[in-house]
mmCIF file of C-alpha atoms in Angstrom:
data_model
loop_
_atom_site.group_PDB
_atom_site.id
_atom_site.type_symbol
_atom_site.label_atom_id
_atom_site.label_comp_id
_atom_site.label_asym_id
_atom_site.label_seq_id
_atom_site.Cartn_x
_atom_site.Cartn_y
_atom_site.Cartn_z
ATOM 1 C CA UNK A 1 111.950 133.811 56.172
ATOM 2 C CA UNK A 2 108.683 131.806 55.984
ATOM 3 C CA UNK A 3 109.522 129.956 59.201
ATOM 4 C CA UNK A 4 109.220 133.156 61.208
ATOM 5 C CA UNK A 5 105.586 133.414 60.269
ATOM 6 C CA UNK A 6 104.536 129.802 61.128
ATOM 7 C CA UNK A 7 104.075 127.783 64.204
ATOM 8 C CA UNK A 8 107.312 126.013 65.388
ATOM 9 C CA UNK A 9 108.437 123.504 62.715
ATOM 10 C CA UNK A 10 111.531 121.949 61.271
ATOM 11 C CA UNK A 11 109.846 120.946 58.007
ATOM 12 C CA UNK A 12 111.125 122.037 54.612
ATOM 13 C CA UNK A 13 108.894 124.229 52.518
ATOM 14 C CA UNK A 14 107.326 121.441 50.470
ATOM 15 C CA UNK A 15 106.395 119.420 53.510
ATOM 16 C CA UNK A 16 105.203 122.479 55.269
ATOM 17 C CA UNK A 17 102.793 123.361 52.455
ATOM 18 C CA UNK A 18 101.167 119.886 52.824
ATOM 19 C CA UNK A 19 101.137 120.390 56.624
ATOM 20 C CA UNK A 20 99.559 123.866 56.194
ATOM 21 C CA UNK A 21 96.856 122.483 53.880
ATOM 22 C CA UNK A 22 95.862 119.774 56.416
ATOM 23 C CA UNK A 23 95.907 122.361 59.160
ATOM 24 C CA UNK A 24 93.562 124.662 57.154
ATOM 25 C CA UNK A 25 91.247 121.706 56.502
ATOM 26 C CA UNK A 26 91.056 120.962 60.283
ATOM 27 C CA UNK A 27 90.242 124.619 61.108
ATOM 28 C CA UNK A 28 87.629 124.820 58.406
ATOM 29 C CA UNK A 29 85.887 121.584 59.547
ATOM 30 C CA UNK A 30 86.048 122.834 63.130
ATOM 31 C CA UNK A 31 84.327 126.092 62.200
ATOM 32 C CA UNK A 32 81.709 124.425 60.046
ATOM 33 C CA UNK A 33 80.963 121.123 61.931
ATOM 34 C CA UNK A 34 82.156 121.752 65.514
ATOM 35 C CA UNK A 35 85.130 120.473 67.480
ATOM 36 C CA UNK A 36 86.643 117.431 65.834
ATOM 37 C CA UNK A 37 86.112 114.034 67.505
ATOM 38 C CA UNK A 38 89.905 113.421 67.084
ATOM 39 C CA UNK A 39 92.121 116.440 67.334
ATOM 40 C CA UNK A 40 95.284 116.822 65.343
ATOM 41 C CA UNK A 41 97.341 118.798 67.856
ATOM 42 C CA UNK A 42 100.128 119.535 65.385
ATOM 43 C CA UNK A 43 97.687 121.630 63.329
ATOM 44 C CA UNK A 44 97.003 124.090 66.191
ATOM 45 C CA UNK A 45 99.130 127.261 66.408
ATOM 46 C CA UNK A 46 99.550 126.889 70.216
ATOM 47 C CA UNK A 47 98.513 123.352 71.265
ATOM 48 C CA UNK A 48 99.179 124.018 74.957
ATOM 49 C CA UNK A 49 96.202 126.372 75.033
ATOM 50 C CA UNK A 50 93.850 123.554 73.802
ATOM 51 C CA UNK A 51 95.002 121.150 76.530
ATOM 52 C CA UNK A 52 94.723 123.977 79.123
ATOM 53 C CA UNK A 53 91.135 124.546 77.972
ATOM 54 C CA UNK A 54 90.425 120.834 78.444
ATOM 55 C CA UNK A 55 91.514 121.078 82.051
ATOM 56 C CA UNK A 56 89.610 124.239 82.679
ATOM 57 C CA UNK A 57 86.409 122.987 81.084
ATOM 58 C CA UNK A 58 86.589 119.744 83.169
ATOM 59 C CA UNK A 59 87.358 121.582 86.362
ATOM 60 C CA UNK A 60 84.494 123.925 85.923
ATOM 61 C CA UNK A 61 82.124 120.977 85.080
ATOM 62 C CA UNK A 62 82.931 119.095 88.353
ATOM 63 C CA UNK A 63 84.005 121.960 90.632
ATOM 64 C CA UNK A 64 87.568 120.835 90.947
ATOM 65 C CA UNK A 65 90.287 123.240 91.958
ATOM 66 C CA UNK A 66 92.287 124.124 88.835
ATOM 67 C CA UNK A 67 95.660 124.001 90.647
ATOM 68 C CA UNK A 68 94.930 120.431 91.854
ATOM 69 C CA UNK A 69 94.189 119.024 88.379
ATOM 70 C CA UNK A 70 96.359 117.573 85.689
ATOM 71 C CA UNK A 71 96.396 115.662 82.423
ATOM 72 C CA UNK A 72 96.550 111.935 82.148
ATOM 73 C CA UNK A 73 97.247 110.213 78.770
ATOM 74 C CA UNK A 74 96.398 106.767 77.524
ATOM 75 C CA UNK A 75 97.279 105.301 74.218
ATOM 76 C CA UNK A 76 94.415 103.513 72.519
ATOM 77 C CA UNK A 77 94.137 100.635 69.989
ATOM 78 C CA UNK A 78 92.833 103.117 67.396
ATOM 79 C CA UNK A 79 95.242 103.657 64.492
ATOM 80 C CA UNK A 80 92.852 105.962 62.503
ATOM 81 C CA UNK A 81 90.479 108.725 63.351
ATOM 82 C CA UNK A 82 87.744 106.933 61.439
ATOM 83 C CA UNK A 83 87.777 104.139 64.046
ATOM 84 C CA UNK A 84 86.731 106.519 66.855
ATOM 85 C CA UNK A 85 82.904 106.590 66.948
ATOM 86 C CA UNK A 86 82.225 108.507 70.174
ATOM 87 C CA UNK A 87 83.627 111.694 71.627
ATOM 88 C CA UNK A 88 85.113 111.561 75.118
ATOM 89 C CA UNK A 89 82.989 113.283 77.726
ATOM 90 C CA UNK A 90 86.056 114.717 79.468
ATOM 91 C CA UNK A 91 89.277 115.147 77.471
ATOM 92 C CA UNK A 92 89.922 114.367 73.792
ATOM 93 C CA UNK A 93 91.437 111.964 71.382
ATOM 94 C CA UNK A 94 94.555 113.178 69.634
ATOM 95 C CA UNK A 95 96.259 111.883 66.497
ATOM 96 C CA UNK A 96 99.530 112.587 64.710
ATOM 97 C CA UNK A 97 101.945 111.915 67.562
ATOM 98 C CA UNK A 98 105.293 110.367 66.953
ATOM 99 C CA UNK A 99 107.549 108.351 69.316
ATOM 100 C CA UNK A 100 111.316 108.405 69.290
ATOM 101 C CA UNK A 101 113.588 106.036 71.295
ATOM 102 C CA UNK A 102 110.989 103.242 71.487
ATOM 103 C CA UNK A 103 108.077 101.705 69.617
ATOM 104 C CA UNK A 104 104.534 101.085 70.692
ATOM 105 C CA UNK A 105 103.040 97.577 70.666
ATOM 106 C CA UNK A 106 99.409 97.743 69.710
ATOM 107 C CA UNK A 107 98.977 94.079 70.729
ATOM 108 C CA UNK A 108 100.495 94.448 74.234
ATOM 109 C CA UNK A 109 99.490 98.165 74.632
ATOM 110 C CA UNK A 110 102.854 99.206 75.986
ATOM 111 C CA UNK A 111 106.283 100.412 74.972
ATOM 112 C CA UNK A 112 108.670 98.006 73.318
ATOM 113 C CA UNK A 113 112.091 98.243 71.854
ATOM 114 C CA UNK A 114 112.199 99.940 68.528
ATOM 115 C CA UNK A 115 113.132 97.938 65.374
ATOM 116 C CA UNK A 116 116.667 98.422 63.994
ATOM 117 C CA UNK A 117 117.163 101.605 61.860
ATOM 118 C CA UNK A 118 113.608 102.931 62.657
ATOM 119 C CA UNK A 119 114.118 106.026 64.615
ATOM 120 C CA UNK A 120 110.603 107.529 64.663
ATOM 121 C CA UNK A 121 107.249 105.888 64.461
ATOM 122 C CA UNK A 122 103.707 107.136 64.479
ATOM 123 C CA UNK A 123 101.854 106.485 67.763
ATOM 124 C CA UNK A 124 98.213 105.214 67.707
ATOM 125 C CA UNK A 125 95.543 107.697 68.793
ATOM 126 C CA UNK A 126 95.945 108.862 72.370
ATOM 127 C CA UNK A 127 93.460 110.038 74.899
ATOM 128 C CA UNK A 128 94.192 113.092 76.897
ATOM 129 C CA UNK A 129 92.088 113.176 80.056
ATOM 130 C CA UNK A 130 91.925 115.801 82.769
ATOM 131 C CA UNK A 131 91.943 114.353 86.253
ATOM 132 C CA UNK A 132 92.152 115.381 89.906
ATOM 133 C CA UNK A 133 95.809 115.030 90.942
ATOM 134 C CA UNK A 134 94.959 113.235 94.244
ATOM 135 C CA UNK A 135 92.979 110.540 92.407
ATOM 136 C CA UNK A 136 95.727 109.772 89.823
ATOM 137 C CA UNK A 137 97.502 106.577 90.843
ATOM 138 C CA UNK A 138 99.831 105.209 88.147
ATOM 139 C CA UNK A 139 101.705 101.887 88.088
ATOM 140 C CA UNK A 140 103.541 100.337 85.199
ATOM 141 C CA UNK A 141 103.865 103.593 83.402
ATOM 142 C CA UNK A 142 106.567 106.161 82.560
ATOM 143 C CA UNK A 143 106.090 109.864 82.048
ATOM 144 C CA UNK A 144 107.819 111.019 78.831
ATOM 145 C CA UNK A 145 107.978 114.539 77.467
ATOM 146 C CA UNK A 146 105.822 115.595 74.524
ATOM 147 C CA UNK A 147 107.758 117.987 72.345
ATOM 148 C CA UNK A 148 106.623 120.237 69.568
ATOM 149 C CA UNK A 149 109.549 119.281 67.172
ATOM 150 C CA UNK A 150 112.272 116.680 67.045
ATOM 151 C CA UNK A 151 114.712 119.357 68.226
ATOM 152 C CA UNK A 152 113.390 118.733 71.700
ATOM 153 C CA UNK A 153 115.124 121.936 72.988
ATOM 154 C CA UNK A 154 116.755 122.761 76.287
ATOM 155 C CA UNK A 155 116.324 121.638 79.936
ATOM 156 C CA UNK A 156 114.261 124.759 80.694
ATOM 157 C CA UNK A 157 111.334 123.209 78.903
ATOM 158 C CA UNK A 158 111.346 125.449 75.798
ATOM 159 C CA UNK A 159 109.781 123.353 73.089
ATOM 160 C CA UNK A 160 108.151 120.861 75.538
ATOM 161 C CA UNK A 161 104.376 120.843 75.501
ATOM 162 C CA UNK A 162 103.452 118.466 78.327
ATOM 163 C CA UNK A 163 104.452 115.128 79.959
ATOM 164 C CA UNK A 164 102.676 112.030 78.626
ATOM 165 C CA UNK A 165 102.025 108.728 80.461
ATOM 166 C CA UNK A 166 102.886 105.643 78.525
ATOM 167 C CA UNK A 167 102.412 102.012 79.766
ATOM 168 C CA UNK A 168 105.538 99.848 80.059
ATOM 169 C CA UNK A 169 106.430 96.347 81.161
ATOM 170 C CA UNK A 170 110.087 97.374 81.600
ATOM 171 C CA UNK A 171 111.665 99.424 84.342
ATOM 172 C CA UNK A 172 111.306 103.182 83.551
ATOM 173 C CA UNK A 173 115.099 103.702 83.804
ATOM 174 C CA UNK A 174 115.426 101.596 80.560
ATOM 175 C CA UNK A 175 113.305 104.078 78.630
ATOM 176 C CA UNK A 176 114.999 107.146 80.232
ATOM 177 C CA UNK A 177 118.377 105.772 78.963
ATOM 178 C CA UNK A 178 116.809 105.298 75.512
ATOM 179 C CA UNK A 179 115.679 108.920 75.431
ATOM 180 C CA UNK A 180 112.088 108.122 74.765
ATOM 181 C CA UNK A 181 109.973 111.138 73.808
ATOM 182 C CA UNK A 182 106.887 111.985 71.912
ATOM 183 C CA UNK A 183 106.713 114.665 69.138
ATOM 184 C CA UNK A 184 103.935 116.606 67.445
ATOM 185 C CA UNK A 185 106.083 117.128 64.354
ATOM 186 C CA UNK A 186 108.730 115.257 62.518
ATOM 187 C CA UNK A 187 111.335 116.812 60.253
ATOM 188 C CA UNK A 188 109.812 115.012 57.172
#
């Protein structure tokens, strides 16, 4: 019954209470101190609206057409929000993302094969940056889906938040076959 009254989650009640307490802390800090330097997207009721607002704000600032703009993502070397000292002018830093089907090498700054028996790992802090679509030229990357939960959902995109760009040294087909995806929430 309680799941019907919450944002999409697969957590059990005990884990959800801890999740809800962290979410409340983020909202309180946001109201009292302003927008966080590093956003915890999982703590937002509808994270898609936050990323849409990032695009709209940047388009308004530079006079870009909204329908010709998109989001670009870049994983950073930061593993903790305390390491981020300066806010991005356009876009934001996000924490609390998880990767499934691969691992992230902080040293090489790209995807790598996941260790045996480790299905899900936390991703370092990621930048989400609004860009003009015609100026986005990517090489050595793969677009993977960013889902709300580990359930992933259906081919119609229900449960998918946005695509995310991840650097890779391997051919993208390898990671497609591995089923690489990012998640905002784990079942734990």
